[in-house]
């Protein structure tokens, strides 16, 4: 797996914490769904114990789902030509 199993365990425990649940409910209007972290933890443990095929399929599907979205920002090859000039913060639009 790309991460250690303890990372998934910590994320699951954090997701279930009262403070996180309160903040998530305040921000989004619903309680957080923490089942995904638990499933990832169990799949990671299954993979570590016996390299099970089911755990490998779950992990591969999760990684592919993460990679299917394009980056939000276009990456630059070099900085803009006027990067060293001061910003026009004092000028009106």
PDB file of C-alpha atoms in Angstrom:
ATOM      1  CA  UNK A   1       0.000   0.000   0.000  1.00  0.00           C
ATOM      2  CA  UNK A   2       1.138   3.567  -0.616  1.00  0.00           C
ATOM      3  CA  UNK A   3       0.549   4.512   3.053  1.00  0.00           C
ATOM      4  CA  UNK A   4       1.124   2.651   6.276  1.00  0.00           C
ATOM      5  CA  UNK A   5      -1.883   1.011   7.916  1.00  0.00           C
ATOM      6  CA  UNK A   6      -1.490   3.193  10.993  1.00  0.00           C
ATOM      7  CA  UNK A   7      -2.238   6.243   8.830  1.00  0.00           C
ATOM      8  CA  UNK A   8      -5.613   4.792   7.869  1.00  0.00           C
ATOM      9  CA  UNK A   9      -6.291   3.888  11.517  1.00  0.00           C
ATOM     10  CA  UNK A  10      -5.438   7.409  12.671  1.00  0.00           C
ATOM     11  CA  UNK A  11      -7.648   8.971   9.989  1.00  0.00           C
ATOM     12  CA  UNK A  12     -10.543   6.721  11.029  1.00  0.00           C
ATOM     13  CA  UNK A  13     -10.105   7.609  14.708  1.00  0.00           C
ATOM     14  CA  UNK A  14      -9.855  11.306  13.826  1.00  0.00           C
ATOM     15  CA  UNK A  15     -12.981  11.122  11.682  1.00  0.00           C
ATOM     16  CA  UNK A  16     -14.945   9.553  14.537  1.00  0.00           C
ATOM     17  CA  UNK A  17     -13.767  12.093  17.137  1.00  0.00           C
ATOM     18  CA  UNK A  18     -16.404  14.332  18.676  1.00  0.00           C
ATOM     19  CA  UNK A  19     -14.580  17.546  17.821  1.00  0.00           C
ATOM     20  CA  UNK A  20     -14.205  16.594  14.165  1.00  0.00           C
ATOM     21  CA  UNK A  21     -17.840  15.443  13.957  1.00  0.00           C
ATOM     22  CA  UNK A  22     -19.016  18.754  15.440  1.00  0.00           C
ATOM     23  CA  UNK A  23     -16.875  20.784  13.044  1.00  0.00           C
ATOM     24  CA  UNK A  24     -17.970  18.727  10.036  1.00  0.00           C
ATOM     25  CA  UNK A  25     -21.633  19.066  11.025  1.00  0.00           C
ATOM     26  CA  UNK A  26     -21.199  22.830  11.465  1.00  0.00           C
ATOM     27  CA  UNK A  27     -19.441  23.244   8.114  1.00  0.00           C
ATOM     28  CA  UNK A  28     -21.426  20.794   5.957  1.00  0.00           C
ATOM     29  CA  UNK A  29     -24.711  20.253   7.784  1.00  0.00           C
ATOM     30  CA  UNK A  30     -24.244  16.491   8.106  1.00  0.00           C
ATOM     31  CA  UNK A  31     -22.138  14.089  10.123  1.00  0.00           C
ATOM     32  CA  UNK A  32     -18.960  12.778   8.468  1.00  0.00           C
ATOM     33  CA  UNK A  33     -18.984   9.340   6.887  1.00  0.00           C
ATOM     34  CA  UNK A  34     -15.985   7.479   8.276  1.00  0.00           C
ATOM     35  CA  UNK A  35     -16.640   4.014   6.835  1.00  0.00           C
ATOM     36  CA  UNK A  36     -14.181   4.530   3.983  1.00  0.00           C
ATOM     37  CA  UNK A  37     -11.239   4.951   6.379  1.00  0.00           C
ATOM     38  CA  UNK A  38     -12.169   1.774   8.237  1.00  0.00           C
ATOM     39  CA  UNK A  39     -12.488  -0.167   4.969  1.00  0.00           C
ATOM     40  CA  UNK A  40      -9.099   1.147   3.826  1.00  0.00           C
ATOM     41  CA  UNK A  41      -7.545   0.134   7.139  1.00  0.00           C
ATOM     42  CA  UNK A  42      -8.978  -3.391   6.937  1.00  0.00           C
ATOM     43  CA  UNK A  43      -7.838  -3.745   3.318  1.00  0.00           C
ATOM     44  CA  UNK A  44      -4.359  -2.571   4.286  1.00  0.00           C
ATOM     45  CA  UNK A  45      -4.157  -5.107   7.120  1.00  0.00           C
ATOM     46  CA  UNK A  46      -5.381  -7.885   4.829  1.00  0.00           C
ATOM     47  CA  UNK A  47      -2.737  -6.913   2.300  1.00  0.00           C
ATOM     48  CA  UNK A  48       0.020  -6.912   4.928  1.00  0.00           C
ATOM     49  CA  UNK A  49      -1.012 -10.288   6.346  1.00  0.00           C
ATOM     50  CA  UNK A  50      -1.440 -12.306   3.200  1.00  0.00           C
ATOM     51  CA  UNK A  51      -1.239 -10.115   0.118  1.00  0.00           C
ATOM     52  CA  UNK A  52      -4.897 -10.894  -0.571  1.00  0.00           C
ATOM     53  CA  UNK A  53      -6.201 -10.204  -4.058  1.00  0.00           C
ATOM     54  CA  UNK A  54      -9.360  -8.503  -2.753  1.00  0.00           C
ATOM     55  CA  UNK A  55      -7.309  -5.980  -0.776  1.00  0.00           C
ATOM     56  CA  UNK A  56      -5.142  -5.305  -3.786  1.00  0.00           C
ATOM     57  CA  UNK A  57      -8.197  -4.659  -5.966  1.00  0.00           C
ATOM     58  CA  UNK A  58      -9.650  -2.248  -3.394  1.00  0.00           C
ATOM     59  CA  UNK A  59      -6.400  -0.337  -3.071  1.00  0.00           C
ATOM     60  CA  UNK A  60      -5.883  -0.163  -6.816  1.00  0.00           C
ATOM     61  CA  UNK A  61      -9.462   1.103  -7.314  1.00  0.00           C
ATOM     62  CA  UNK A  62      -8.935   3.785  -4.673  1.00  0.00           C
ATOM     63  CA  UNK A  63      -5.700   4.972  -6.279  1.00  0.00           C
ATOM     64  CA  UNK A  64      -7.249   5.016  -9.765  1.00  0.00           C
ATOM     65  CA  UNK A  65     -10.229   7.014  -8.480  1.00  0.00           C
ATOM     66  CA  UNK A  66      -7.847   9.558  -6.992  1.00  0.00           C
ATOM     67  CA  UNK A  67      -5.862   9.880 -10.236  1.00  0.00           C
ATOM     68  CA  UNK A  68      -8.790  10.362 -12.619  1.00  0.00           C
ATOM     69  CA  UNK A  69      -9.240  14.050 -11.747  1.00  0.00           C
ATOM     70  CA  UNK A  70      -7.144  16.628 -13.566  1.00  0.00           C
ATOM     71  CA  UNK A  71      -5.120  19.129 -11.522  1.00  0.00           C
ATOM     72  CA  UNK A  72      -6.896  22.386 -10.739  1.00  0.00           C
ATOM     73  CA  UNK A  73      -3.973  24.631 -11.626  1.00  0.00           C
ATOM     74  CA  UNK A  74      -1.988  24.526 -14.839  1.00  0.00           C
ATOM     75  CA  UNK A  75       1.645  23.849 -13.954  1.00  0.00           C
ATOM     76  CA  UNK A  76       4.209  26.317 -15.277  1.00  0.00           C
ATOM     77  CA  UNK A  77       7.386  25.373 -17.070  1.00  0.00           C
ATOM     78  CA  UNK A  78       9.089  28.661 -16.087  1.00  0.00           C
ATOM     79  CA  UNK A  79       8.092  31.797 -14.133  1.00  0.00           C
ATOM     80  CA  UNK A  80       6.388  34.720 -15.898  1.00  0.00           C
ATOM     81  CA  UNK A  81       8.780  37.223 -17.489  1.00  0.00           C
ATOM     82  CA  UNK A  82       7.855  40.041 -15.070  1.00  0.00           C
ATOM     83  CA  UNK A  83       7.920  38.031 -11.856  1.00  0.00           C
ATOM     84  CA  UNK A  84      10.418  40.360 -10.179  1.00  0.00           C
ATOM     85  CA  UNK A  85       8.369  43.570 -10.654  1.00  0.00           C
ATOM     86  CA  UNK A  86       6.334  44.920  -7.694  1.00  0.00           C
ATOM     87  CA  UNK A  87       2.648  44.163  -7.586  1.00  0.00           C
ATOM     88  CA  UNK A  88       0.148  46.838  -8.574  1.00  0.00           C
ATOM     89  CA  UNK A  89      -1.672  46.796  -5.268  1.00  0.00           C
ATOM     90  CA  UNK A  90      -1.954  50.575  -4.927  1.00  0.00           C
ATOM     91  CA  UNK A  91      -3.491  51.164  -8.351  1.00  0.00           C
ATOM     92  CA  UNK A  92      -7.286  51.175  -8.735  1.00  0.00           C
ATOM     93  CA  UNK A  93      -8.812  48.567 -11.035  1.00  0.00           C
TER      94      UNK A  93
END
